[in-house]
Amino acid sequence: MILIPAIDLKDGKCVRLRQGVMEDDTVFSDDPLEVAQRWVDAGARRLHMVDLNGAFAGRPINAEPVRQIADAFPDLPIQVGGGIRDAETVEAYLDAGVQWCIFGTKAVREPHFVSEICLEFPGHIIVGLDAKDGKVAVEGWSKLSRHDVIDMAQHFENDGVAAIVYTDISRDGMLQGLNVEATSELANAVRIPVIASGGITSIEDVRALCQASTDNIIGAITGRAIYEGTLDLAEGQKLADALSQG
């Protein structure tokens, strides 16, 4: 399992939100490229980038910092989400060196679109499912849908997505620990890789996730914890590697 540092972009800056609320943000850096370098130096094997303005606008707003980081680290796999709504945006990001594009609200609102985009860009599409109490949230977490998260994940698996990013939005950005049980339940219900997100606080969360009853959780996105220092990225990855080998 790999730890995947999150770089969330708002107004060109690197920030973290609490429970997806745009007004409740903490600015960690004015220089996203410098932040990426920091995580690369700490041994990051993949980056998770989110265009927060784009997620609310429905189109890319912070694409330039993404391009700069992809250009600076051509061998580093990058997954990006936020404001991706069409094939043109996917193509632009892939051309810039991004490895995977993440669809969230668009995927839930228009499930047929996912099968089409997966056919056009096989292996490069990830769906992000943000859930609370087993139901999928949309539109920057501002609305809960009636969709069951496991049903949707199985649907998207059949459509050909490369992975599912699963976020428990009640935990995200709150430093309350990861919902390992819900993440494991989802991972055991599908065959494609699941990337855990939301709530990783400490090295004990890394340990708990590695010891979960599934090998299908291939990664965990971590944000506020590594920025505020409650989790050391290099130490967390070292533990994950040791437990994976064990």
Coordinates of C-alpha atoms in Angstrom, one line a residue:
M1 CA 0.0 0.0 0.0
I2 CA 1.3 3.5 -0.9
L3 CA 0.6 6.7 0.9
I4 CA -0.5 9.4 -1.6
P5 CA 0.1 13.0 -0.6
A6 CA -2.8 15.3 -1.4
I7 CA -2.3 18.8 -3.0
D8 CA -5.5 20.6 -2.9
L9 CA -5.6 23.8 -5.0
K10 CA -7.6 26.9 -4.3
D11 CA -6.8 30.2 -6.0
G12 CA -3.5 28.8 -7.0
K13 CA -2.5 28.0 -3.4
C14 CA -2.1 24.7 -1.6
V15 CA -4.9 24.4 1.0
R16 CA -6.8 21.9 3.1
L17 CA -10.6 22.1 3.7
R18 CA -12.6 20.8 6.6
Q19 CA -15.3 18.5 5.4
G20 CA -15.2 20.0 1.9
V21 CA -16.3 23.5 3.0
M22 CA -14.6 26.0 0.8
E23 CA -14.8 28.8 3.4
D24 CA -13.2 26.6 6.0
D25 CA -9.8 26.3 4.5
T26 CA -6.2 26.4 5.8
V27 CA -3.5 27.7 3.4
F28 CA -0.4 25.7 3.7
S29 CA 1.6 27.2 0.9
D30 CA 1.5 29.7 -1.9
D31 CA 3.8 27.5 -4.0
P32 CA 2.2 24.1 -5.0
L33 CA 5.4 23.1 -6.9
E34 CA 7.5 23.6 -3.8
V35 CA 5.0 21.4 -1.9
A36 CA 5.2 18.7 -4.5
Q37 CA 9.0 18.8 -4.2
R38 CA 8.7 18.3 -0.5
W39 CA 6.6 15.2 -0.9
V40 CA 8.8 13.8 -3.6
D41 CA 11.8 14.3 -1.4
A42 CA 10.0 12.4 1.4
G43 CA 9.5 9.4 -1.0
A44 CA 6.1 10.0 -2.5
R45 CA 5.3 7.4 -5.2
R46 CA 2.2 9.1 -6.4
L47 CA 0.4 12.5 -6.0
H48 CA -3.3 13.3 -5.6
M49 CA -4.2 16.7 -6.8
V50 CA -7.6 18.4 -6.6
D51 CA -8.7 21.6 -8.3
L52 CA -11.1 22.8 -5.6
N53 CA -12.2 25.9 -7.5
G54 CA -12.8 23.7 -10.5
A55 CA -14.9 21.3 -8.5
F56 CA -17.4 24.1 -7.8
A57 CA -17.1 25.8 -11.1
G58 CA -17.5 22.6 -13.2
R59 CA -14.4 23.4 -15.2
P60 CA -10.6 23.5 -14.6
I61 CA -9.5 26.6 -12.7
N62 CA -6.1 25.5 -11.3
A63 CA -4.8 23.5 -14.3
E64 CA -1.6 25.4 -14.5
P65 CA -0.1 24.3 -11.2
V66 CA -1.0 20.7 -12.1
R67 CA 0.8 21.1 -15.4
Q68 CA 3.8 22.6 -13.7
I69 CA 4.1 19.7 -11.3
A70 CA 3.6 17.1 -14.0
D71 CA 6.3 18.8 -16.1
A72 CA 8.7 19.0 -13.1
F73 CA 8.3 15.3 -12.1
P74 CA 7.7 13.4 -15.3
D75 CA 8.2 10.0 -13.6
L76 CA 5.8 10.7 -10.8
P77 CA 2.3 9.3 -11.4
I78 CA -0.3 12.0 -10.7
Q79 CA -4.1 11.6 -10.3
V80 CA -6.2 14.8 -10.6
G81 CA -9.8 15.6 -9.9
G82 CA -12.0 18.7 -9.6
G83 CA -13.8 20.3 -12.5
I84 CA -13.3 17.4 -14.9
R85 CA -16.6 17.1 -16.9
D86 CA -15.6 16.1 -20.5
A87 CA -13.3 14.3 -22.7
E88 CA -11.5 17.4 -23.8
T89 CA -10.4 18.1 -20.2
V90 CA -9.2 14.5 -19.8
E91 CA -7.2 14.7 -23.0
A92 CA -5.6 18.0 -21.9
Y93 CA -4.5 16.6 -18.5
L94 CA -3.2 13.4 -20.0
D95 CA -1.3 15.4 -22.6
A96 CA 0.2 17.4 -19.8
G97 CA 1.6 14.3 -18.2
V98 CA -1.2 13.4 -15.7
Q99 CA -1.8 9.6 -15.4
W100 CA -5.4 9.5 -14.1
C101 CA -8.4 11.8 -14.2
I102 CA -10.9 11.5 -11.4
F103 CA -14.6 12.0 -11.9
G104 CA -17.0 12.6 -9.0
T105 CA -20.3 14.5 -9.4
K106 CA -20.4 13.9 -13.2
A107 CA -20.0 10.2 -12.7
V108 CA -22.9 10.0 -10.2
R109 CA -25.1 12.3 -12.1
E110 CA -24.5 10.7 -15.5
P111 CA -23.4 7.1 -15.0
H112 CA -23.6 6.3 -18.8
F113 CA -20.8 8.9 -19.3
V114 CA -18.4 6.9 -17.3
S115 CA -18.5 3.8 -19.7
E116 CA -18.0 6.1 -22.7
I117 CA -15.0 8.0 -21.2
C118 CA -13.4 4.7 -20.0
L119 CA -13.7 3.4 -23.6
E120 CA -12.0 6.5 -24.9
F121 CA -9.3 6.6 -22.2
P122 CA -8.8 3.0 -21.0
G123 CA -6.8 2.7 -17.8
H124 CA -6.8 6.5 -17.1
I125 CA -10.2 7.0 -15.4
I126 CA -10.8 6.9 -11.7
V127 CA -14.2 7.5 -10.0
G128 CA -14.2 9.3 -6.7
L129 CA -17.0 8.2 -4.4
D130 CA -17.6 10.5 -1.4
A131 CA -19.9 8.9 1.1
K132 CA -21.6 9.5 4.4
D133 CA -23.5 6.7 6.1
G134 CA -23.2 4.6 3.0
K135 CA -24.8 7.2 0.7
V136 CA -22.9 9.0 -2.1
A137 CA -22.5 12.8 -1.8
V138 CA -22.2 15.1 -4.8
E139 CA -21.5 18.7 -5.7
G140 CA -18.6 19.3 -3.4
W141 CA -20.2 17.2 -0.7
S142 CA -23.0 19.8 -0.4
K143 CA -25.7 17.2 -1.3
L144 CA -26.4 13.6 -0.3
S145 CA -27.8 11.4 -3.1
R146 CA -30.0 8.3 -2.7
H147 CA -27.2 6.1 -4.3
D148 CA -25.7 3.4 -2.3
V149 CA -21.9 3.6 -2.4
I150 CA -21.2 -0.1 -2.9
D151 CA -23.8 -0.4 -5.7
M152 CA -22.3 2.5 -7.5
A153 CA -18.7 1.2 -7.1
Q154 CA -19.8 -2.1 -8.6
H155 CA -21.5 -0.3 -11.5
F156 CA -18.4 1.7 -12.3
E157 CA -16.2 -1.4 -12.0
N158 CA -18.3 -2.9 -14.8
D159 CA -17.8 0.3 -16.8
G160 CA -14.0 -0.2 -16.7
V161 CA -12.7 2.4 -14.3
A162 CA -9.1 1.9 -13.1
A163 CA -9.8 2.5 -9.4
I164 CA -12.2 3.9 -6.9
V165 CA -11.2 6.7 -4.5
Y166 CA -13.4 6.3 -1.5
T167 CA -13.8 9.2 1.0
D168 CA -15.7 9.1 4.2
I169 CA -16.7 12.8 4.3
S170 CA -17.6 12.8 7.9
R171 CA -13.9 12.2 8.7
D172 CA -12.1 14.2 6.0
G173 CA -10.0 17.0 7.2
M174 CA -11.0 16.5 10.8
L175 CA -8.0 14.4 12.0
Q176 CA -10.4 11.9 13.6
G177 CA -9.0 8.7 12.1
L178 CA -9.9 6.6 9.1
N179 CA -13.1 4.7 8.7
V180 CA -11.3 1.4 8.1
E181 CA -14.5 -0.7 8.4
A182 CA -16.4 1.1 5.7
T183 CA -13.3 1.3 3.4
S184 CA -12.7 -2.5 3.8
E185 CA -16.4 -3.3 3.1
L186 CA -16.2 -1.4 -0.1
A187 CA -12.9 -2.9 -1.2
N188 CA -14.2 -6.4 -0.5
A189 CA -17.2 -5.7 -2.7
V190 CA -15.2 -4.9 -5.9
R191 CA -12.3 -6.4 -7.8
I192 CA -10.7 -3.1 -8.9
P193 CA -8.3 -1.2 -6.6
V194 CA -9.6 1.0 -3.9
I195 CA -7.8 4.1 -2.7
A196 CA -8.8 5.2 0.8
S197 CA -9.2 8.9 1.6
G198 CA -10.5 11.0 4.4
G199 CA -9.4 10.9 8.0
I200 CA -5.8 9.5 8.1
T201 CA -4.4 11.1 11.2
S202 CA -1.4 9.1 12.4
I203 CA 0.8 6.1 11.7
E204 CA -1.7 4.0 13.6
D205 CA -4.3 4.7 10.8
V206 CA -1.7 3.4 8.3
R207 CA -1.2 0.3 10.4
A208 CA -5.0 -0.3 10.7
L209 CA -5.5 0.1 7.0
C210 CA -2.6 -2.2 6.2
Q211 CA -4.1 -4.8 8.5
A212 CA -7.6 -4.5 7.1
S213 CA -9.2 -7.7 5.8
T214 CA -8.5 -7.0 2.1
D215 CA -5.6 -6.7 -0.2
N216 CA -7.6 -4.5 -2.5
I217 CA -6.8 -1.2 -0.8
I218 CA -3.7 -0.2 -2.8
G219 CA -3.3 3.3 -1.4
A220 CA -4.3 6.0 1.0
I221 CA -4.5 9.7 0.3
T222 CA -3.3 11.8 3.2
G223 CA -3.6 15.6 3.5
R224 CA -3.9 17.5 6.7
A225 CA -2.0 15.0 8.7
I226 CA 1.2 15.3 6.8
Y227 CA 0.9 19.1 6.5
E228 CA 0.3 19.5 10.3
G229 CA 2.8 16.9 11.2
T230 CA 0.7 14.3 12.9
L231 CA 1.9 11.8 10.3
D232 CA 5.4 11.6 8.9
L233 CA 5.0 10.6 5.2
A234 CA 8.4 8.8 5.0
E235 CA 7.8 6.9 8.3
G236 CA 4.2 6.0 7.3
Q237 CA 5.4 4.6 3.9
K238 CA 8.2 2.6 5.6
L239 CA 5.6 1.0 7.9
A240 CA 3.2 0.3 5.0
D241 CA 6.0 -1.4 3.1
A242 CA 7.0 -3.5 6.1
L243 CA 3.5 -4.7 6.7
S244 CA 2.9 -5.4 3.1
Q245 CA 5.9 -7.6 2.9
G246 CA 5.0 -9.3 6.2

